[in-house]
Amino acid sequence: MLRREFIAALGGAAIARPLSVLAEQGKVAKIGVLLLGYPDPSLFIKGLREGLRDLGYEEGRSVELLIRSADGKAATLASLAADLIRSQVDIIVAYPTTAGLAAKKVTAELPIVVSGGDLEATGLIANLARPGGNVTGVGAATTELAEKNLELIADMLPVARHVAVLVNADSLFAATLLEHAQIAAQAHNIEVKSFRVREPSELDADFASFAEWKPDALLAHPALPLKLIADLALQRRLPAVSPNSTFCQAGGLASYSADLEALSRQCATLVDKILKGRKPSELPAELPTRFRLIVNLRTAKAIGLSLPPVLLARVDEVIE
């Protein structure tokens, strides 16, 4: 009797065990990583790798990352996603939202984990609790944080009255980012003016046009070449912020943003669950859990700006 019960329990466990990639003996899980290229994905990749490692994956032995970047050219994302599918990846991790949308257009079956903006508003998922379909992920709240970054300008530069907002003309979130910036601008008696960028080659012309309007500061949309924008702002001694932490690493003055490495670690956890048999449709999409205020004191010194001690007291990271 005990023997029969033991065998029945064993059989039940086998039935209950999900059919997963990791259940296949000796199989190396292939993770396709699809990147737009803006913002700089290096921190995202670093966090994803570290997150997978902390979950017990060893790159080259139990998992393989196939990384494809569009280098900022959104039109090439679909072909890169198709290439990943031909490479027989088990899952696609997409960063940011634009890459996720391209991946979803190419496949309605392969699991996709997206790190980006508002996943629900863009139609990537049905809702946060039950995403439905083949997509789940982590939203970065980037457009909402444009409001905080404009407030940051007001804190650093109380005399600021004109702020230029550079946005990616092709981004789904350009209008929303501008709306949030305007909310904070009105509260601080600041006028904002948007400049829509389609190609990095246009940035020189946009910065040249600033001479006519004479902005006191600049807010940069993350879906742009932030290193180039940081360099151009520094040349013109223009205080510049962006709701993406890589901006400060690239030489920008300041940023208030979701912790990018933490976001990619959240993605790694979702990837782990999917590789172990969970369906994206049943995995609730997540929101940021950590935010970081970063200032670049080297840049502040270079443009002759003295930052208020009250602001420095609440900074999470200082680049010196």
PDB file of C-alpha atoms in Angstrom:
ATOM      1  CA  MET A   1       0.000   0.000   0.000  1.00  0.00           C
ATOM      2  CA  LEU A   2       2.768   2.415   0.908  1.00  0.00           C
ATOM      3  CA  ARG A   3       4.603   1.486  -2.284  1.00  0.00           C
ATOM      4  CA  ARG A   4       1.496   2.231  -4.416  1.00  0.00           C
ATOM      5  CA  GLU A   5       0.994   5.572  -2.662  1.00  0.00           C
ATOM      6  CA  PHE A   6       4.654   6.447  -3.252  1.00  0.00           C
ATOM      7  CA  ILE A   7       4.435   5.651  -6.971  1.00  0.00           C
ATOM      8  CA  ALA A   8       1.162   7.591  -7.322  1.00  0.00           C
ATOM      9  CA  ALA A   9       2.686  10.615  -5.607  1.00  0.00           C
ATOM     10  CA  LEU A  10       5.746  10.392  -7.851  1.00  0.00           C
ATOM     11  CA  GLY A  11       3.548  10.211 -10.935  1.00  0.00           C
ATOM     12  CA  GLY A  12       1.529  13.194  -9.764  1.00  0.00           C
ATOM     13  CA  ALA A  13       4.683  15.192  -9.244  1.00  0.00           C
ATOM     14  CA  ALA A  14       5.843  14.372 -12.753  1.00  0.00           C
ATOM     15  CA  ILE A  15       2.537  15.526 -14.211  1.00  0.00           C
ATOM     16  CA  ALA A  16       2.571  18.723 -12.151  1.00  0.00           C
ATOM     17  CA  ARG A  17       6.136  19.573 -13.125  1.00  0.00           C
ATOM     18  CA  PRO A  18       6.022  22.200 -15.902  1.00  0.00           C
ATOM     19  CA  LEU A  19       7.496  21.495 -19.306  1.00  0.00           C
ATOM     20  CA  SER A  20      10.329  23.990 -19.264  1.00  0.00           C
ATOM     21  CA  VAL A  21      13.502  24.803 -21.103  1.00  0.00           C
ATOM     22  CA  LEU A  22      15.518  23.854 -18.024  1.00  0.00           C
ATOM     23  CA  ALA A  23      13.777  20.475 -17.833  1.00  0.00           C
ATOM     24  CA  GLU A  24      15.596  19.402 -20.990  1.00  0.00           C
ATOM     25  CA  GLN A  25      18.705  17.644 -19.750  1.00  0.00           C
ATOM     26  CA  GLY A  26      21.913  19.421 -20.634  1.00  0.00           C
ATOM     27  CA  LYS A  27      20.214  22.140 -22.694  1.00  0.00           C
ATOM     28  CA  VAL A  28      21.739  25.617 -22.709  1.00  0.00           C
ATOM     29  CA  ALA A  29      18.944  28.187 -22.537  1.00  0.00           C
ATOM     30  CA  LYS A  30      19.235  30.751 -25.338  1.00  0.00           C
ATOM     31  CA  ILE A  31      18.200  34.257 -24.355  1.00  0.00           C
ATOM     32  CA  GLY A  32      17.842  36.743 -27.184  1.00  0.00           C
ATOM     33  CA  VAL A  33      18.471  40.341 -26.096  1.00  0.00           C
ATOM     34  CA  LEU A  34      16.967  42.947 -28.423  1.00  0.00           C
ATOM     35  CA  LEU A  35      18.169  46.527 -27.930  1.00  0.00           C
ATOM     36  CA  LEU A  36      17.243  49.809 -29.558  1.00  0.00           C
ATOM     37  CA  GLY A  37      20.633  51.214 -28.561  1.00  0.00           C
ATOM     38  CA  TYR A  38      19.208  54.376 -26.936  1.00  0.00           C
ATOM     39  CA  PRO A  39      19.566  54.870 -24.035  1.00  0.00           C
ATOM     40  CA  ASP A  40      23.006  53.266 -23.613  1.00  0.00           C
ATOM     41  CA  PRO A  41      22.135  49.639 -22.761  1.00  0.00           C
ATOM     42  CA  SER A  42      25.415  48.792 -20.991  1.00  0.00           C
ATOM     43  CA  LEU A  43      23.993  49.148 -17.456  1.00  0.00           C
ATOM     44  CA  PHE A  44      20.916  47.158 -18.452  1.00  0.00           C
ATOM     45  CA  ILE A  45      23.055  44.310 -19.839  1.00  0.00           C
ATOM     46  CA  LYS A  46      25.270  44.388 -16.753  1.00  0.00           C
ATOM     47  CA  GLY A  47      22.288  44.096 -14.418  1.00  0.00           C
ATOM     48  CA  LEU A  48      20.691  41.339 -16.518  1.00  0.00           C
ATOM     49  CA  ARG A  49      23.894  39.287 -16.485  1.00  0.00           C
ATOM     50  CA  GLU A  50      24.395  39.767 -12.752  1.00  0.00           C
ATOM     51  CA  GLY A  51      20.752  38.972 -12.050  1.00  0.00           C
ATOM     52  CA  LEU A  52      20.940  35.711 -14.000  1.00  0.00           C
ATOM     53  CA  ARG A  53      24.215  34.812 -12.297  1.00  0.00           C
ATOM     54  CA  ASP A  54      22.700  35.400  -8.857  1.00  0.00           C
ATOM     55  CA  LEU A  55      19.840  33.090  -9.826  1.00  0.00           C
ATOM     56  CA  GLY A  56      22.334  30.298 -10.526  1.00  0.00           C
ATOM     57  CA  TYR A  57      22.859  30.641 -14.284  1.00  0.00           C
ATOM     58  CA  GLU A  58      26.354  30.416 -15.708  1.00  0.00           C
ATOM     59  CA  GLU A  59      26.840  32.137 -19.042  1.00  0.00           C
ATOM     60  CA  GLY A  60      28.313  29.733 -21.573  1.00  0.00           C
ATOM     61  CA  ARG A  61      27.265  26.653 -19.583  1.00  0.00           C
ATOM     62  CA  SER A  62      23.580  26.903 -18.613  1.00  0.00           C
ATOM     63  CA  VAL A  63      22.629  30.047 -20.502  1.00  0.00           C
ATOM     64  CA  GLU A  64      23.711  31.897 -23.630  1.00  0.00           C
ATOM     65  CA  LEU A  65      22.957  35.556 -24.394  1.00  0.00           C
ATOM     66  CA  LEU A  66      22.494  36.471 -28.048  1.00  0.00           C
ATOM     67  CA  ILE A  67      22.631  40.279 -28.133  1.00  0.00           C
ATOM     68  CA  ARG A  68      21.346  42.323 -31.070  1.00  0.00           C
ATOM     69  CA  SER A  69      21.373  46.137 -31.100  1.00  0.00           C
ATOM     70  CA  ALA A  70      19.734  48.474 -33.618  1.00  0.00           C
ATOM     71  CA  ASP A  71      22.207  51.248 -32.676  1.00  0.00           C
ATOM     72  CA  GLY A  72      19.319  53.685 -32.419  1.00  0.00           C
ATOM     73  CA  LYS A  73      17.752  52.748 -35.774  1.00  0.00           C
ATOM     74  CA  ALA A  74      14.267  51.565 -34.831  1.00  0.00           C
ATOM     75  CA  ALA A  75      13.482  50.461 -38.407  1.00  0.00           C
ATOM     76  CA  THR A  76      15.989  47.609 -38.098  1.00  0.00           C
ATOM     77  CA  LEU A  77      14.511  46.125 -34.911  1.00  0.00           C
ATOM     78  CA  ALA A  78      12.041  43.840 -36.697  1.00  0.00           C
ATOM     79  CA  SER A  79      14.770  42.184 -38.769  1.00  0.00           C
ATOM     80  CA  LEU A  80      16.959  41.791 -35.668  1.00  0.00           C
ATOM     81  CA  ALA A  81      14.046  40.165 -33.817  1.00  0.00           C
ATOM     82  CA  ALA A  82      13.495  37.811 -36.759  1.00  0.00           C
ATOM     83  CA  ASP A  83      17.194  36.930 -36.670  1.00  0.00           C
ATOM     84  CA  LEU A  84      16.905  35.987 -32.996  1.00  0.00           C
ATOM     85  CA  ILE A  85      13.946  33.740 -33.773  1.00  0.00           C
ATOM     86  CA  ARG A  86      15.903  32.047 -36.577  1.00  0.00           C
ATOM     87  CA  SER A  87      18.653  31.487 -34.016  1.00  0.00           C
ATOM     88  CA  GLN A  88      16.079  29.476 -32.015  1.00  0.00           C
ATOM     89  CA  VAL A  89      16.206  31.508 -28.837  1.00  0.00           C
ATOM     90  CA  ASP A  90      13.964  30.348 -26.010  1.00  0.00           C
ATOM     91  CA  ILE A  91      12.990  33.843 -24.911  1.00  0.00           C
ATOM     92  CA  ILE A  92      13.537  37.473 -25.946  1.00  0.00           C
ATOM     93  CA  VAL A  93      14.448  40.237 -23.507  1.00  0.00           C
ATOM     94  CA  ALA A  94      13.753  43.645 -25.090  1.00  0.00           C
ATOM     95  CA  TYR A  95      14.964  47.087 -24.007  1.00  0.00           C
ATOM     96  CA  PRO A  96      13.316  49.603 -24.207  1.00  0.00           C
ATOM     97  CA  THR A  97       9.606  49.572 -25.193  1.00  0.00           C
ATOM     98  CA  THR A  98      10.279  50.199 -28.890  1.00  0.00           C
ATOM     99  CA  ALA A  99      12.288  46.979 -29.023  1.00  0.00           C
ATOM    100  CA  GLY A 100       9.498  45.131 -27.219  1.00  0.00           C
ATOM    101  CA  LEU A 101       6.900  46.304 -29.738  1.00  0.00           C
ATOM    102  CA  ALA A 102       9.114  45.181 -32.632  1.00  0.00           C
ATOM    103  CA  ALA A 103       9.584  41.754 -31.053  1.00  0.00           C
ATOM    104  CA  LYS A 104       5.851  41.332 -30.434  1.00  0.00           C
ATOM    105  CA  LYS A 105       5.077  42.139 -34.085  1.00  0.00           C
ATOM    106  CA  VAL A 106       7.425  39.369 -35.184  1.00  0.00           C
ATOM    107  CA  THR A 107       6.193  36.652 -32.827  1.00  0.00           C
ATOM    108  CA  ALA A 108       2.989  36.048 -30.899  1.00  0.00           C
ATOM    109  CA  GLU A 109       4.273  32.789 -29.396  1.00  0.00           C
ATOM    110  CA  LEU A 110       7.839  33.178 -28.159  1.00  0.00           C
ATOM    111  CA  PRO A 111       7.981  34.564 -24.580  1.00  0.00           C
ATOM    112  CA  ILE A 112       9.091  38.212 -24.395  1.00  0.00           C
ATOM    113  CA  VAL A 113      10.222  40.163 -21.335  1.00  0.00           C
ATOM    114  CA  VAL A 114      10.279  43.938 -21.879  1.00  0.00           C
ATOM    115  CA  SER A 115      11.951  46.651 -19.851  1.00  0.00           C
ATOM    116  CA  GLY A 116      10.543  49.986 -20.945  1.00  0.00           C
ATOM    117  CA  GLY A 117       7.905  52.640 -20.465  1.00  0.00           C
ATOM    118  CA  ASP A 118       4.175  52.109 -19.949  1.00  0.00           C
ATOM    119  CA  LEU A 119       3.706  48.521 -21.141  1.00  0.00           C
ATOM    120  CA  GLU A 120      -0.064  48.693 -20.780  1.00  0.00           C
ATOM    121  CA  ALA A 121      -0.582  52.000 -22.602  1.00  0.00           C
ATOM    122  CA  THR A 122       1.400  50.756 -25.602  1.00  0.00           C
ATOM    123  CA  GLY A 123      -0.653  47.557 -25.865  1.00  0.00           C
ATOM    124  CA  LEU A 124       2.244  45.252 -25.034  1.00  0.00           C
ATOM    125  CA  ILE A 125       0.210  43.802 -22.162  1.00  0.00           C
ATOM    126  CA  ALA A 126      -3.494  43.746 -21.286  1.00  0.00           C
ATOM    127  CA  ASN A 127      -2.887  44.920 -17.721  1.00  0.00           C
ATOM    128  CA  LEU A 128      -0.249  44.722 -15.007  1.00  0.00           C
ATOM    129  CA  ALA A 129      -1.887  41.924 -13.023  1.00  0.00           C
ATOM    130  CA  ARG A 130      -2.556  39.586 -15.944  1.00  0.00           C
ATOM    131  CA  PRO A 131      -0.559  40.614 -19.011  1.00  0.00           C
ATOM    132  CA  GLY A 132      -2.122  38.055 -21.363  1.00  0.00           C
ATOM    133  CA  GLY A 133      -0.415  37.039 -24.590  1.00  0.00           C
ATOM    134  CA  ASN A 134       3.310  36.327 -24.764  1.00  0.00           C
ATOM    135  CA  VAL A 135       4.667  39.498 -23.119  1.00  0.00           C
ATOM    136  CA  THR A 136       5.415  40.576 -19.563  1.00  0.00           C
ATOM    137  CA  GLY A 137       8.073  42.869 -18.157  1.00  0.00           C
ATOM    138  CA  VAL A 138       9.044  45.854 -16.034  1.00  0.00           C
ATOM    139  CA  GLY A 139       7.921  49.442 -16.635  1.00  0.00           C
ATOM    140  CA  ALA A 140      10.453  52.229 -15.993  1.00  0.00           C
ATOM    141  CA  ALA A 141       8.036  55.176 -15.437  1.00  0.00           C
ATOM    142  CA  THR A 142      10.399  57.318 -17.534  1.00  0.00           C
ATOM    143  CA  THR A 143       7.822  59.806 -18.827  1.00  0.00           C
ATOM    144  CA  GLU A 144       6.377  60.393 -15.359  1.00  0.00           C
ATOM    145  CA  LEU A 145       9.886  61.059 -14.057  1.00  0.00           C
ATOM    146  CA  ALA A 146      10.272  63.931 -16.536  1.00  0.00           C
ATOM    147  CA  GLU A 147       8.257  65.888 -13.971  1.00  0.00           C
ATOM    148  CA  LYS A 148      10.779  65.090 -11.228  1.00  0.00           C
ATOM    149  CA  ASN A 149      13.688  66.003 -13.497  1.00  0.00           C
ATOM    150  CA  LEU A 150      12.221  69.393 -14.298  1.00  0.00           C
ATOM    151  CA  GLU A 151      11.768  69.963 -10.571  1.00  0.00           C
ATOM    152  CA  LEU A 152      15.433  69.006 -10.254  1.00  0.00           C
ATOM    153  CA  ILE A 153      16.330  71.827 -12.644  1.00  0.00           C
ATOM    154  CA  ALA A 154      14.336  74.251 -10.483  1.00  0.00           C
ATOM    155  CA  ASP A 155      16.191  73.020  -7.361  1.00  0.00           C
ATOM    156  CA  MET A 156      19.624  73.341  -8.946  1.00  0.00           C
ATOM    157  CA  LEU A 157      18.934  76.578 -10.761  1.00  0.00           C
ATOM    158  CA  PRO A 158      16.166  78.604  -9.041  1.00  0.00           C
ATOM    159  CA  VAL A 159      16.587  81.417 -11.574  1.00  0.00           C
ATOM    160  CA  ALA A 160      15.732  79.126 -14.515  1.00  0.00           C
ATOM    161  CA  ARG A 161      12.769  80.417 -16.542  1.00  0.00           C
ATOM    162  CA  HIS A 162      13.235  78.677 -19.899  1.00  0.00           C
ATOM    163  CA  VAL A 163      13.880  74.935 -20.353  1.00  0.00           C
ATOM    164  CA  ALA A 164      14.363  73.204 -23.697  1.00  0.00           C
ATOM    165  CA  VAL A 165      13.026  69.643 -23.922  1.00  0.00           C
ATOM    166  CA  LEU A 166      14.670  67.389 -26.496  1.00  0.00           C
ATOM    167  CA  VAL A 167      12.453  64.458 -27.502  1.00  0.00           C
ATOM    168  CA  ASN A 168      12.760  61.604 -29.947  1.00  0.00           C
ATOM    169  CA  ALA A 169      10.230  62.470 -32.673  1.00  0.00           C
ATOM    170  CA  ASP A 170       9.520  58.782 -33.355  1.00  0.00           C
ATOM    171  CA  SER A 171       8.958  57.802 -29.723  1.00  0.00           C
ATOM    172  CA  LEU A 172       5.499  56.775 -28.555  1.00  0.00           C
ATOM    173  CA  PHE A 173       6.206  58.555 -25.272  1.00  0.00           C
ATOM    174  CA  ALA A 174       7.394  61.933 -26.573  1.00  0.00           C
ATOM    175  CA  ALA A 175       4.065  63.707 -26.042  1.00  0.00           C
ATOM    176  CA  THR A 176       3.541  62.173 -22.588  1.00  0.00           C
ATOM    177  CA  LEU A 177       7.042  63.109 -21.469  1.00  0.00           C
ATOM    178  CA  LEU A 178       6.432  66.686 -22.560  1.00  0.00           C
ATOM    179  CA  GLU A 179       3.083  66.789 -20.732  1.00  0.00           C
ATOM    180  CA  HIS A 180       4.703  65.722 -17.460  1.00  0.00           C
ATOM    181  CA  ALA A 181       7.496  68.257 -17.909  1.00  0.00           C
ATOM    182  CA  GLN A 182       4.905  71.005 -18.423  1.00  0.00           C
ATOM    183  CA  ILE A 183       3.099  70.077 -15.187  1.00  0.00           C
ATOM    184  CA  ALA A 184       6.236  70.745 -13.148  1.00  0.00           C
ATOM    185  CA  ALA A 185       7.142  73.770 -15.278  1.00  0.00           C
ATOM    186  CA  GLN A 186       3.861  75.519 -14.467  1.00  0.00           C
ATOM    187  CA  ALA A 187       4.384  74.939 -10.759  1.00  0.00           C
ATOM    188  CA  HIS A 188       7.803  76.629 -10.936  1.00  0.00           C
ATOM    189  CA  ASN A 189       6.900  79.419 -13.353  1.00  0.00           C
ATOM    190  CA  ILE A 190       9.082  77.922 -16.088  1.00  0.00           C
ATOM    191  CA  GLU A 191       8.393  77.956 -19.820  1.00  0.00           C
ATOM    192  CA  VAL A 192       9.268  74.785 -21.711  1.00  0.00           C
ATOM    193  CA  LYS A 193       9.811  74.449 -25.427  1.00  0.00           C
ATOM    194  CA  SER A 194      10.129  71.101 -27.193  1.00  0.00           C
ATOM    195  CA  PHE A 195      12.590  70.236 -29.939  1.00  0.00           C
ATOM    196  CA  ARG A 196      11.834  67.032 -31.817  1.00  0.00           C
ATOM    197  CA  VAL A 197      14.853  65.069 -33.012  1.00  0.00           C
ATOM    198  CA  ARG A 198      14.672  62.436 -35.759  1.00  0.00           C
ATOM    199  CA  GLU A 199      18.375  61.838 -36.393  1.00  0.00           C
ATOM    200  CA  PRO A 200      21.470  62.406 -34.232  1.00  0.00           C
ATOM    201  CA  SER A 201      22.821  64.542 -37.074  1.00  0.00           C
ATOM    202  CA  GLU A 202      20.063  67.089 -36.310  1.00  0.00           C
ATOM    203  CA  LEU A 203      21.288  67.732 -32.786  1.00  0.00           C
ATOM    204  CA  ASP A 204      23.903  70.278 -33.782  1.00  0.00           C
ATOM    205  CA  ALA A 205      21.209  72.312 -35.542  1.00  0.00           C
ATOM    206  CA  ASP A 206      18.873  72.032 -32.547  1.00  0.00           C
ATOM    207  CA  PHE A 207      21.553  73.255 -30.187  1.00  0.00           C
ATOM    208  CA  ALA A 208      22.365  76.083 -32.578  1.00  0.00           C
ATOM    209  CA  SER A 209      18.730  77.183 -32.484  1.00  0.00           C
ATOM    210  CA  PHE A 210      18.971  77.442 -28.680  1.00  0.00           C
ATOM    211  CA  ALA A 211      21.027  80.596 -29.209  1.00  0.00           C
ATOM    212  CA  GLU A 212      17.850  82.375 -30.327  1.00  0.00           C
ATOM    213  CA  TRP A 213      15.616  81.163 -27.507  1.00  0.00           C
ATOM    214  CA  LYS A 214      18.359  81.134 -24.837  1.00  0.00           C
ATOM    215  CA  PRO A 215      17.189  78.297 -22.553  1.00  0.00           C
ATOM    216  CA  ASP A 216      18.536  78.198 -19.023  1.00  0.00           C
ATOM    217  CA  ALA A 217      18.623  74.400 -18.970  1.00  0.00           C
ATOM    218  CA  LEU A 218      17.841  71.276 -20.965  1.00  0.00           C
ATOM    219  CA  LEU A 219      15.761  68.145 -20.331  1.00  0.00           C
ATOM    220  CA  ALA A 220      16.698  65.213 -22.585  1.00  0.00           C
ATOM    221  CA  HIS A 221      14.422  62.315 -23.531  1.00  0.00           C
ATOM    222  CA  PRO A 222      16.282  59.039 -22.815  1.00  0.00           C
ATOM    223  CA  ALA A 223      15.437  57.652 -26.275  1.00  0.00           C
ATOM    224  CA  LEU A 224      18.160  59.838 -27.778  1.00  0.00           C
ATOM    225  CA  PRO A 225      21.984  59.635 -28.006  1.00  0.00           C
ATOM    226  CA  LEU A 226      22.570  60.880 -24.463  1.00  0.00           C
ATOM    227  CA  LYS A 227      26.384  60.960 -24.709  1.00  0.00           C
ATOM    228  CA  LEU A 228      26.209  63.312 -27.692  1.00  0.00           C
ATOM    229  CA  ILE A 229      23.627  65.494 -25.929  1.00  0.00           C
ATOM    230  CA  ALA A 230      25.755  65.627 -22.768  1.00  0.00           C
ATOM    231  CA  ASP A 231      28.795  66.681 -24.817  1.00  0.00           C
ATOM    232  CA  LEU A 232      26.888  69.400 -26.683  1.00  0.00           C
ATOM    233  CA  ALA A 233      25.361  70.735 -23.460  1.00  0.00           C
ATOM    234  CA  LEU A 234      28.776  70.818 -21.803  1.00  0.00           C
ATOM    235  CA  GLN A 235      30.277  72.729 -24.741  1.00  0.00           C
ATOM    236  CA  ARG A 236      27.580  75.385 -24.307  1.00  0.00           C
ATOM    237  CA  ARG A 237      27.780  75.356 -20.488  1.00  0.00           C
ATOM    238  CA  LEU A 238      24.095  74.392 -20.417  1.00  0.00           C
ATOM    239  CA  PRO A 239      22.779  72.499 -17.342  1.00  0.00           C
ATOM    240  CA  ALA A 240      21.177  69.293 -18.641  1.00  0.00           C
ATOM    241  CA  VAL A 241      19.183  66.499 -16.983  1.00  0.00           C
ATOM    242  CA  SER A 242      17.479  63.304 -18.115  1.00  0.00           C
ATOM    243  CA  PRO A 243      15.306  60.618 -16.457  1.00  0.00           C
ATOM    244  CA  ASN A 244      17.962  57.976 -17.170  1.00  0.00           C
ATOM    245  CA  SER A 245      21.018  57.358 -14.999  1.00  0.00           C
ATOM    246  CA  THR A 246      23.329  56.677 -17.950  1.00  0.00           C
ATOM    247  CA  PHE A 247      23.082  60.390 -18.796  1.00  0.00           C
ATOM    248  CA  CYS A 248      25.215  61.327 -15.788  1.00  0.00           C
ATOM    249  CA  GLN A 249      27.735  58.608 -16.581  1.00  0.00           C
ATOM    250  CA  ALA A 250      27.982  60.151 -20.062  1.00  0.00           C
ATOM    251  CA  GLY A 251      28.684  63.617 -18.647  1.00  0.00           C
ATOM    252  CA  GLY A 252      25.183  65.000 -18.085  1.00  0.00           C
ATOM    253  CA  LEU A 253      24.680  67.201 -15.018  1.00  0.00           C
ATOM    254  CA  ALA A 254      21.983  65.238 -13.168  1.00  0.00           C
ATOM    255  CA  SER A 255      19.285  62.581 -13.391  1.00  0.00           C
ATOM    256  CA  TYR A 256      16.439  61.243 -11.304  1.00  0.00           C
ATOM    257  CA  SER A 257      15.416  57.840 -12.598  1.00  0.00           C
ATOM    258  CA  ALA A 258      14.472  54.278 -11.852  1.00  0.00           C
ATOM    259  CA  ASP A 259      17.543  52.232 -10.940  1.00  0.00           C
ATOM    260  CA  LEU A 260      18.410  50.667 -14.307  1.00  0.00           C
ATOM    261  CA  GLU A 261      20.416  47.782 -12.874  1.00  0.00           C
ATOM    262  CA  ALA A 262      17.573  46.977 -10.476  1.00  0.00           C
ATOM    263  CA  LEU A 263      15.113  46.984 -13.407  1.00  0.00           C
ATOM    264  CA  SER A 264      17.249  44.543 -15.370  1.00  0.00           C
ATOM    265  CA  ARG A 265      17.566  42.300 -12.321  1.00  0.00           C
ATOM    266  CA  GLN A 266      13.752  42.281 -12.118  1.00  0.00           C
ATOM    267  CA  CYS A 267      13.770  41.215 -15.770  1.00  0.00           C
ATOM    268  CA  ALA A 268      16.218  38.417 -14.925  1.00  0.00           C
ATOM    269  CA  THR A 269      13.796  37.110 -12.302  1.00  0.00           C
ATOM    270  CA  LEU A 270      10.967  37.046 -14.868  1.00  0.00           C
ATOM    271  CA  VAL A 271      13.243  35.269 -17.356  1.00  0.00           C
ATOM    272  CA  ASP A 272      14.073  32.655 -14.713  1.00  0.00           C
ATOM    273  CA  LYS A 273      10.396  31.990 -14.033  1.00  0.00           C
ATOM    274  CA  ILE A 274       9.632  31.602 -17.744  1.00  0.00           C
ATOM    275  CA  LEU A 275      12.581  29.268 -18.337  1.00  0.00           C
ATOM    276  CA  LYS A 276      11.263  27.147 -15.470  1.00  0.00           C
ATOM    277  CA  GLY A 277       7.878  26.810 -17.142  1.00  0.00           C
ATOM    278  CA  ARG A 278       5.755  29.836 -16.219  1.00  0.00           C
ATOM    279  CA  LYS A 279       3.810  31.621 -18.956  1.00  0.00           C
ATOM    280  CA  PRO A 280       4.277  35.356 -19.560  1.00  0.00           C
ATOM    281  CA  SER A 281       0.501  35.769 -19.645  1.00  0.00           C
ATOM    282  CA  GLU A 282       0.345  34.664 -16.007  1.00  0.00           C
ATOM    283  CA  LEU A 283       3.323  36.636 -14.699  1.00  0.00           C
ATOM    284  CA  PRO A 284       2.286  40.088 -13.423  1.00  0.00           C
ATOM    285  CA  ALA A 285       4.241  42.917 -15.008  1.00  0.00           C
ATOM    286  CA  GLU A 286       6.279  44.872 -12.473  1.00  0.00           C
ATOM    287  CA  LEU A 287       7.033  48.507 -11.685  1.00  0.00           C
ATOM    288  CA  PRO A 288      10.302  50.057 -10.469  1.00  0.00           C
ATOM    289  CA  THR A 289      11.164  49.435  -6.836  1.00  0.00           C
ATOM    290  CA  ARG A 290      14.241  51.675  -6.581  1.00  0.00           C
ATOM    291  CA  PHE A 291      14.955  55.218  -7.765  1.00  0.00           C
ATOM    292  CA  ARG A 292      18.234  57.113  -7.819  1.00  0.00           C
ATOM    293  CA  LEU A 293      19.214  60.775  -7.816  1.00  0.00           C
ATOM    294  CA  ILE A 294      22.649  61.229  -9.401  1.00  0.00           C
ATOM    295  CA  VAL A 295      24.665  64.399  -9.961  1.00  0.00           C
ATOM    296  CA  ASN A 296      27.902  64.884 -11.855  1.00  0.00           C
ATOM    297  CA  LEU A 297      30.036  67.357  -9.883  1.00  0.00           C
ATOM    298  CA  ARG A 298      32.698  67.387 -12.611  1.00  0.00           C
ATOM    299  CA  THR A 299      30.118  68.721 -15.037  1.00  0.00           C
ATOM    300  CA  ALA A 300      28.760  71.204 -12.495  1.00  0.00           C
ATOM    301  CA  LYS A 301      32.271  72.572 -11.995  1.00  0.00           C
ATOM    302  CA  ALA A 302      32.926  72.695 -15.749  1.00  0.00           C
ATOM    303  CA  ILE A 303      29.829  74.826 -16.399  1.00  0.00           C
ATOM    304  CA  GLY A 304      30.396  76.996 -13.337  1.00  0.00           C
ATOM    305  CA  LEU A 305      27.344  75.842 -11.390  1.00  0.00           C
ATOM    306  CA  SER A 306      27.380  75.578  -7.602  1.00  0.00           C
ATOM    307  CA  LEU A 307      24.833  73.015  -6.420  1.00  0.00           C
ATOM    308  CA  PRO A 308      22.773  73.769  -3.274  1.00  0.00           C
ATOM    309  CA  PRO A 309      23.890  71.788  -0.167  1.00  0.00           C
ATOM    310  CA  VAL A 310      20.257  70.811   0.466  1.00  0.00           C
ATOM    311  CA  LEU A 311      20.180  69.085  -2.909  1.00  0.00           C
ATOM    312  CA  LEU A 312      23.533  67.357  -2.400  1.00  0.00           C
ATOM    313  CA  ALA A 313      22.329  66.013   0.952  1.00  0.00           C
ATOM    314  CA  ARG A 314      19.672  63.897  -0.754  1.00  0.00           C
ATOM    315  CA  VAL A 315      21.785  62.646  -3.679  1.00  0.00           C
ATOM    316  CA  ASP A 316      22.226  58.850  -3.997  1.00  0.00           C
ATOM    317  CA  GLU A 317      25.381  59.012  -6.113  1.00  0.00           C
ATOM    318  CA  VAL A 318      27.908  61.740  -6.842  1.00  0.00           C
ATOM    319  CA  ILE A 319      30.239  61.568  -9.831  1.00  0.00           C
ATOM    320  CA  GLU A 320      33.427  63.492  -9.049  1.00  0.00           C
TER     321      GLU A 320
END
